[in-house]
Coordinates of C-alpha atoms and ligand atoms in Angstrom, one line a residue:
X762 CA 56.6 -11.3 101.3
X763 CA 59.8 -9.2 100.5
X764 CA 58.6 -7.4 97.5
X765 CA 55.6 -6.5 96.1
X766 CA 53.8 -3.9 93.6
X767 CA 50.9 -1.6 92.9
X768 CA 49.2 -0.5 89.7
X769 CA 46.2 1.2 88.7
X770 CA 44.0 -0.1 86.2
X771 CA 40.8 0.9 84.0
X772 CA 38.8 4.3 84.8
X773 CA 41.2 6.4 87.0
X774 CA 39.6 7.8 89.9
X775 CA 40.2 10.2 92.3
X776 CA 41.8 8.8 95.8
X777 CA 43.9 6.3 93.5
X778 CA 46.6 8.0 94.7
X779 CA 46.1 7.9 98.1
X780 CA 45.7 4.4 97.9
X781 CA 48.8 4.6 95.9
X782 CA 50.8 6.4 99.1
X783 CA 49.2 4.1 101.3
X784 CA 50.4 0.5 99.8
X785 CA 54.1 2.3 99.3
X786 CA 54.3 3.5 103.0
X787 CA 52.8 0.7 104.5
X788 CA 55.1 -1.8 102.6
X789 CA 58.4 0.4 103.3
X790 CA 57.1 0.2 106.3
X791 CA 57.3 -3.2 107.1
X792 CA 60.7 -4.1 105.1
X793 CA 59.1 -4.6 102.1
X794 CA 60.9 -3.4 98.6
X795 CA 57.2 -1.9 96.9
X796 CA 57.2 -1.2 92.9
X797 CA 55.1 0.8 91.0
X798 CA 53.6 -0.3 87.8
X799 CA 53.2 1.8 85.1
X800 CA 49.8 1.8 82.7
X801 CA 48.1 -1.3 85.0
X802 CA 48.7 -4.5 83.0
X803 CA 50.3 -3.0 80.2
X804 CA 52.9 -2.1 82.4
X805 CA 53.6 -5.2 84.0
X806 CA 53.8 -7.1 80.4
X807 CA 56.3 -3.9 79.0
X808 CA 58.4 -4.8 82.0
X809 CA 57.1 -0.7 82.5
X810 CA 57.7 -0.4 86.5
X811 CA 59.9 1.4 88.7
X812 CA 60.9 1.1 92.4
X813 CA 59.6 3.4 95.0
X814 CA 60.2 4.5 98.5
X815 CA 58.2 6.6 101.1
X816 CA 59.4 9.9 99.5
X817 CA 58.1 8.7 95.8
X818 CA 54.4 9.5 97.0
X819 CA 55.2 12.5 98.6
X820 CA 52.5 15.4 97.8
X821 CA 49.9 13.3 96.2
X822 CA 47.3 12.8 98.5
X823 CA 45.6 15.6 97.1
X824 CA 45.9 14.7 93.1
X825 CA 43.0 13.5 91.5
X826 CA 44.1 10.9 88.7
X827 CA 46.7 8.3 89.5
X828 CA 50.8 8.9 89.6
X829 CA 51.4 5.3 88.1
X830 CA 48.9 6.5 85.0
X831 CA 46.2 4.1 84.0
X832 CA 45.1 1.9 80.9
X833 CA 42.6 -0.9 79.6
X834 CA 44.8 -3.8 78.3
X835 CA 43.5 -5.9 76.1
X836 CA 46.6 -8.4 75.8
X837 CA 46.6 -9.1 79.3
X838 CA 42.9 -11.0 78.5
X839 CA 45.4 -13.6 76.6
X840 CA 47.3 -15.8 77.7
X841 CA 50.2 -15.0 75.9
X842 CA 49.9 -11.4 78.0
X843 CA 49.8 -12.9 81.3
X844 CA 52.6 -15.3 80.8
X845 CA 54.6 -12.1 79.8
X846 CA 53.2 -10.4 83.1
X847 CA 54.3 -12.9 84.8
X848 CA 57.6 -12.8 83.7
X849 CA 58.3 -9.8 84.7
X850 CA 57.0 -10.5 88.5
X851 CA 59.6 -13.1 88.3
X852 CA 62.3 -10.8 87.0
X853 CA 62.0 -8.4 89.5
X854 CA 61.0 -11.1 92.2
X855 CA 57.8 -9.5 92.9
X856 CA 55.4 -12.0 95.3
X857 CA 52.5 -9.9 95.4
X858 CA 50.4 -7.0 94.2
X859 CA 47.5 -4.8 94.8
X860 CA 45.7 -4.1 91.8
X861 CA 43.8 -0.7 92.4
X862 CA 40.5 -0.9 89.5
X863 CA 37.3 -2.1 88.8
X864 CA 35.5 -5.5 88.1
X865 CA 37.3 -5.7 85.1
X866 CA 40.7 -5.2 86.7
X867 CA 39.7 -8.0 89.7
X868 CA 39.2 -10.4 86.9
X869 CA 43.1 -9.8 86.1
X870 CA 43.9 -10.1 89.7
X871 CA 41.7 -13.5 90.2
X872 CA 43.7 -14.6 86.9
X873 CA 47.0 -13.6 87.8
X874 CA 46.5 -15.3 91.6
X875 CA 45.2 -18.1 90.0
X876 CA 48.8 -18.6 88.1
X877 CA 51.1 -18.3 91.1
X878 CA 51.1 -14.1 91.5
X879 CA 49.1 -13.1 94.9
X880 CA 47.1 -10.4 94.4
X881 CA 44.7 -8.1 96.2
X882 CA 42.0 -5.8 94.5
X883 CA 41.3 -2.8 95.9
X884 CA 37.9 -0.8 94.4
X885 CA 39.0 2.1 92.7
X886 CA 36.1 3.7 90.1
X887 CA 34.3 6.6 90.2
X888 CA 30.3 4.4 89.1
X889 CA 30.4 2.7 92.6
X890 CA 29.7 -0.5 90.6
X891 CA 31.9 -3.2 92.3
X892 CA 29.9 -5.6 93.5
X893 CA 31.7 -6.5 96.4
X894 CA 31.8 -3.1 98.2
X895 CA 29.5 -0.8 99.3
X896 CA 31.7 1.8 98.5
X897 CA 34.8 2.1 95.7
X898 CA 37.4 5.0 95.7
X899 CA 35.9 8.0 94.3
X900 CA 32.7 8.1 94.8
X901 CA 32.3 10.6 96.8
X902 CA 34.2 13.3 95.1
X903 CA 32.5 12.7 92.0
X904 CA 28.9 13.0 93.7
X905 CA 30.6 16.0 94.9
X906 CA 31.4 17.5 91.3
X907 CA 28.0 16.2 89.9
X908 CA 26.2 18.4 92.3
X909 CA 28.3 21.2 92.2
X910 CA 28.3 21.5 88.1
X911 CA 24.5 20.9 88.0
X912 CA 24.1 23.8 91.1
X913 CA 25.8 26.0 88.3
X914 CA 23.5 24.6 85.2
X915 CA 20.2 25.5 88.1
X916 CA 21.5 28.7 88.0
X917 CA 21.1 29.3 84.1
X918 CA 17.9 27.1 84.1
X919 CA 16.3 29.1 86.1
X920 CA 17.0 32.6 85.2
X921 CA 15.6 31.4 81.7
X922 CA 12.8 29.2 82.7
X923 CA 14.4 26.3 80.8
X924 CA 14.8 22.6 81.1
X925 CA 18.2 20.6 81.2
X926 CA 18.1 17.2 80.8
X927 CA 21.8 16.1 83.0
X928 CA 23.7 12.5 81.8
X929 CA 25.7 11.2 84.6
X930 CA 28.4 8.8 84.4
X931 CA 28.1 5.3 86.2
X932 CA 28.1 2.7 83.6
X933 CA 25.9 0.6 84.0
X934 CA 25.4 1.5 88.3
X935 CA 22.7 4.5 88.7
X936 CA 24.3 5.2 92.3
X937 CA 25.7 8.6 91.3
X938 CA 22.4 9.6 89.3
X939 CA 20.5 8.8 91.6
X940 CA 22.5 10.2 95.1
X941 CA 23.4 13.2 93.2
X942 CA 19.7 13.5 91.8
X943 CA 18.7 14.0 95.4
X944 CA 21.8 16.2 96.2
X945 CA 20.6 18.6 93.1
X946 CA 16.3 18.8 93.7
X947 CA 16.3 17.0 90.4
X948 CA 12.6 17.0 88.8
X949 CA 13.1 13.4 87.6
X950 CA 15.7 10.8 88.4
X951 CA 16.2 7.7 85.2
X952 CA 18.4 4.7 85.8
X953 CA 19.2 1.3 84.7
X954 CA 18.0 -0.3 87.5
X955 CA 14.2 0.8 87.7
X956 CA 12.7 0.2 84.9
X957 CA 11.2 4.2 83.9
X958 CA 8.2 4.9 81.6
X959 CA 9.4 8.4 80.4
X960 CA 5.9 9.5 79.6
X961 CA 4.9 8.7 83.0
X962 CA 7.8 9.2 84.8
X963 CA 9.0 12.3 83.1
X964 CA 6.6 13.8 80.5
X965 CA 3.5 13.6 83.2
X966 CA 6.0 14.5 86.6
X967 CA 7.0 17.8 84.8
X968 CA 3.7 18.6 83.4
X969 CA 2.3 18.0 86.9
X970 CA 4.8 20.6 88.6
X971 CA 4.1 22.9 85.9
X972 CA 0.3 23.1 86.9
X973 CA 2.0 24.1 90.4
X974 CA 4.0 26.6 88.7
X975 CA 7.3 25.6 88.3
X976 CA 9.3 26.9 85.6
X977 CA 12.6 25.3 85.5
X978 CA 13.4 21.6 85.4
X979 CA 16.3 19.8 86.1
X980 CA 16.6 16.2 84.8
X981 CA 19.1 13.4 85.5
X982 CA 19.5 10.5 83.6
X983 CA 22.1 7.5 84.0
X984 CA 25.0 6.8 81.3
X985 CA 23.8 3.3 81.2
X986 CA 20.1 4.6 80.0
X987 CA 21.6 7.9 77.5
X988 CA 19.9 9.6 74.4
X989 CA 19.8 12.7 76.5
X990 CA 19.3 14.7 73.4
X991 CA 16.4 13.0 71.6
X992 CA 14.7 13.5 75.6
X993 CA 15.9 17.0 75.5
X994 CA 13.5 17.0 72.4
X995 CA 10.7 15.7 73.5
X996 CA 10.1 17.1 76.9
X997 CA 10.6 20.4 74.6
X998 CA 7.8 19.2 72.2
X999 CA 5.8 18.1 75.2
X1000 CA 5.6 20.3 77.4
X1001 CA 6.3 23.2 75.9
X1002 CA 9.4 24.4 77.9
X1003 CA 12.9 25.5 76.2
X1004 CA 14.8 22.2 77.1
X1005 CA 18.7 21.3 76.3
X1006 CA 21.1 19.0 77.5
X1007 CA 24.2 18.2 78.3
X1008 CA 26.7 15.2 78.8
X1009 CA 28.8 16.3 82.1
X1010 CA 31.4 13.9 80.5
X1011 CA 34.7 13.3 81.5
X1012 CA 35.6 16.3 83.9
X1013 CA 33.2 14.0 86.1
X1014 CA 36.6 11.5 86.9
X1015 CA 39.0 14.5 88.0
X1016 CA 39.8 16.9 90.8
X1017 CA 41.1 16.7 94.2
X1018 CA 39.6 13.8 96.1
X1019 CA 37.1 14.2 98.9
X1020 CA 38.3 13.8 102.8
X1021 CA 36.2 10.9 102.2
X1022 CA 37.7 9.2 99.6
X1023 CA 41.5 10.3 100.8
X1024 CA 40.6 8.6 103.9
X1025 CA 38.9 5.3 102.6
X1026 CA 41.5 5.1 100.0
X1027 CA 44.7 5.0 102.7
X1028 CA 42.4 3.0 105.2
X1029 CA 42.2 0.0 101.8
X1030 CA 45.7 0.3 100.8
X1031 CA 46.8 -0.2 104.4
X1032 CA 44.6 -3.3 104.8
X1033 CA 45.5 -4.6 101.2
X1034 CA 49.7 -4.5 102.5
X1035 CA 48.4 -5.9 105.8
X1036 CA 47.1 -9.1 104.2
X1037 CA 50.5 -9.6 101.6
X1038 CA 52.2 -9.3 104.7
X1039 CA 50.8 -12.6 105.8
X1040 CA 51.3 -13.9 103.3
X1041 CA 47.8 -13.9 102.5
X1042 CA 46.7 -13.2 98.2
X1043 CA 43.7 -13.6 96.2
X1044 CA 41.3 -10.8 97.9
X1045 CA 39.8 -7.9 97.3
X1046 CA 39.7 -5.2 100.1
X1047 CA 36.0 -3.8 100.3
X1048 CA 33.7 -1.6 102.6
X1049 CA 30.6 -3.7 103.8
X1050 CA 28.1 -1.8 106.0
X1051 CA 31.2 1.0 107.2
X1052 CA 33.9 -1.3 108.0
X1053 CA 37.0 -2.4 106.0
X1054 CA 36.5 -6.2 105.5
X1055 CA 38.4 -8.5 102.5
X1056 CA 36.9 -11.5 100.6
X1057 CA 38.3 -14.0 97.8
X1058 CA 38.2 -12.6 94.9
X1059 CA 36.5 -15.4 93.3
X1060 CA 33.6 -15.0 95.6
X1061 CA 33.8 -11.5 95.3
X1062 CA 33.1 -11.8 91.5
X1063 CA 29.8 -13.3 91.5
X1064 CA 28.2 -11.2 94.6
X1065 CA 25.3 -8.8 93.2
X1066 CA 24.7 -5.0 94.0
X1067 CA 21.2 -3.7 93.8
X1068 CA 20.3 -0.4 94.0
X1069 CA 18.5 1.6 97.2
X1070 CA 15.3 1.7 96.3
X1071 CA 14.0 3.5 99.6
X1072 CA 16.4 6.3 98.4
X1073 CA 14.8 6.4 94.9
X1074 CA 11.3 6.3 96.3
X1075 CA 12.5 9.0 98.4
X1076 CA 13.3 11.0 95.6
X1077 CA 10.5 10.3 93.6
X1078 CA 8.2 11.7 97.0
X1079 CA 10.1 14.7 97.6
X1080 CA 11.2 15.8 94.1
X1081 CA 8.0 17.7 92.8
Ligands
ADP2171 P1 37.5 -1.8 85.5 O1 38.7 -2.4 86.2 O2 37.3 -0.3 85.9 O3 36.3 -2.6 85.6 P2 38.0 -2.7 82.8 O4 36.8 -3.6 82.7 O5 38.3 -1.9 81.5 O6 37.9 -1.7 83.9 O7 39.2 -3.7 83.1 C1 40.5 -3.1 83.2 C2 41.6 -4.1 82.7 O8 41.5 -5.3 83.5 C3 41.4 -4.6 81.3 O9 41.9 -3.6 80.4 C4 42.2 -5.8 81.3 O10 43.6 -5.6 81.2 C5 41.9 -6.4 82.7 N1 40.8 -7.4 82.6 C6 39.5 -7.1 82.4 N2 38.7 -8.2 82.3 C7 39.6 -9.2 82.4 C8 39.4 -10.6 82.3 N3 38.3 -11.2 82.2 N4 40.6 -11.4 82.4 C9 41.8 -10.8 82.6 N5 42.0 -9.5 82.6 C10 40.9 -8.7 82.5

């Protein structure tokens, strides 16, 4: 391949844009003429793309977000969309590109590859709920930010003997409630994946700690499970402890990305150039037990994830 292209798509995450610098500088590299897309999908149907060289991604290993900005496209989901897409590959004589997103944005990729345009996924979200890989771009530095905000809501909790009852982000994946739950000494740990029984698991673990006299609580709960407030309320009514809580939200997704991630993220886009230079389309670049590794994308799509329950046992030993 001669030319090819990159784009972000779905939840930006941080390391995007080392993955970014990555594809660029390996495909300049090699010979290779490497566009950036503009708004993932949307960009590629609004013919919204510009040409970039080894000086383009200069100074961005260290940005949280993505350079080549990010969107959901629901017009690519038709065909109509994808023929447009495709027209502009054509236009611009692009052979292949890595698509740097979720689930959701491998399900373009398989679509796209499917009508003639190679591409390679490369997992790029913050939940850690691709399938495929053990690990996707981001992670880390959100665990990171998870812990650090709830070590400054401990702070407050316990100078005031209160309770604060903590919603992660994740989607539907409970990987970052549940690793930063354990990062942050959290009283109580809910996620989709284990099926809780609030009075038992959080009503009747707090009273229990409070017999041992413990004053402050911290409890995290996964996006995918919610209704943080009405729990707020009824660990107040409960238990009898001054509870709030609090959404973390969005500022979860920025900030400077991790060593980790910076490094995972240029070791992916490096391997994702690698295999267009052979010609070779249709994949997704994933981590599987520490090592870089690539599978069809098809295949990909149906694998399942399950969740480390030794870890959440773990928790549920140590946490009282
Ligand atoms: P993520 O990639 O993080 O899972 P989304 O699920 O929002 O995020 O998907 C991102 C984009 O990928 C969508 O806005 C759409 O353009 C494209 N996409 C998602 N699902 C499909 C699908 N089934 N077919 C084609 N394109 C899809």
């Amino acid at each position: 391949m001669k030319t090819i292209a990159v784009l972000t798509s779905g939840g930006d995450a941080p390391g995007m844009n080392a993955a970014i610098r990555a594809v660029v500088r390996t495909g300049c590299e090699n010979g290779m003429s490497v566009y950036g897309i503009n708004r993932g999908y949307q960009g590629l149907i609004d013919d919204d793309l510009i040409e970039l060289n080894i000086r383009s991604v200069s100074d961005i290993i260290h940005r949280g977000g993505t350079m080549l900005h990010s969107a959901r496209c629901l017009a690519f989901k038709e065909e109509e969309g994808m023929q447009k897409a495709i027209e502009t590959c054509k236009k611009h004589g692009i052979e292949g590109i890595v698509v740097i997103g979720g689930d959701g944005s491998f399900r373009g990729a398989r679509d796209l590859s499917l009508r003639g345009i190679p591409c390679i996924g490369v997992p790029g979200t913050i939940d850690n709920d691709i399938v495929s890989s053990d690990y996707t771009i981001g992670y880390d530095t959100c665990l990171n930010t998870i812990m650090d905000m709830v070590d400054r809501l401990r702070d407050t909790v316990e100078s005031h003997s209160r309770c604060m009852v903590v919603e992660v982000m994740g989607n539907r994946c409970g990987d970052l409630t549940l690793n930063s739950g354990i990062a942050v000494g959290a009283t109580a740990i809910v996620i989709p994946e284990i099926q809780s029984d609030i009075e038992k698991h959080v009503i009747e673990r707090i009273r229990r700690t409070q017999k041992t006299d413990k004053k402050h609580f911290i409890i995290m709960v996964a996006e995918g499970i919610g209704g943080v407030a009405a729990l707020a309320k009824k660990i107040q009514e409960e238990c009898g402890v001054e509870t709030r809580s609090i959404v973390l939200g969005h500022v979860q997704r920025g900030g400077s990305p991790t060593a980790r991630d910076r490094v995972i993220a240029s070791e992916m886009g490096y391997h994702a150039v690698q295999l267009l230079m052979k010609g070779i389309g249709n994949r997704v670049v994933v981590m599987r037990k520490d090592e870089i590794v690539d599978y069809d994308i098809i295949e990909a799509l149906t694998m399942t994830k399950e969740i480390d329950t030794t870890l959440y046992n773990i928790a549920h030993e140590i946490s009282i």
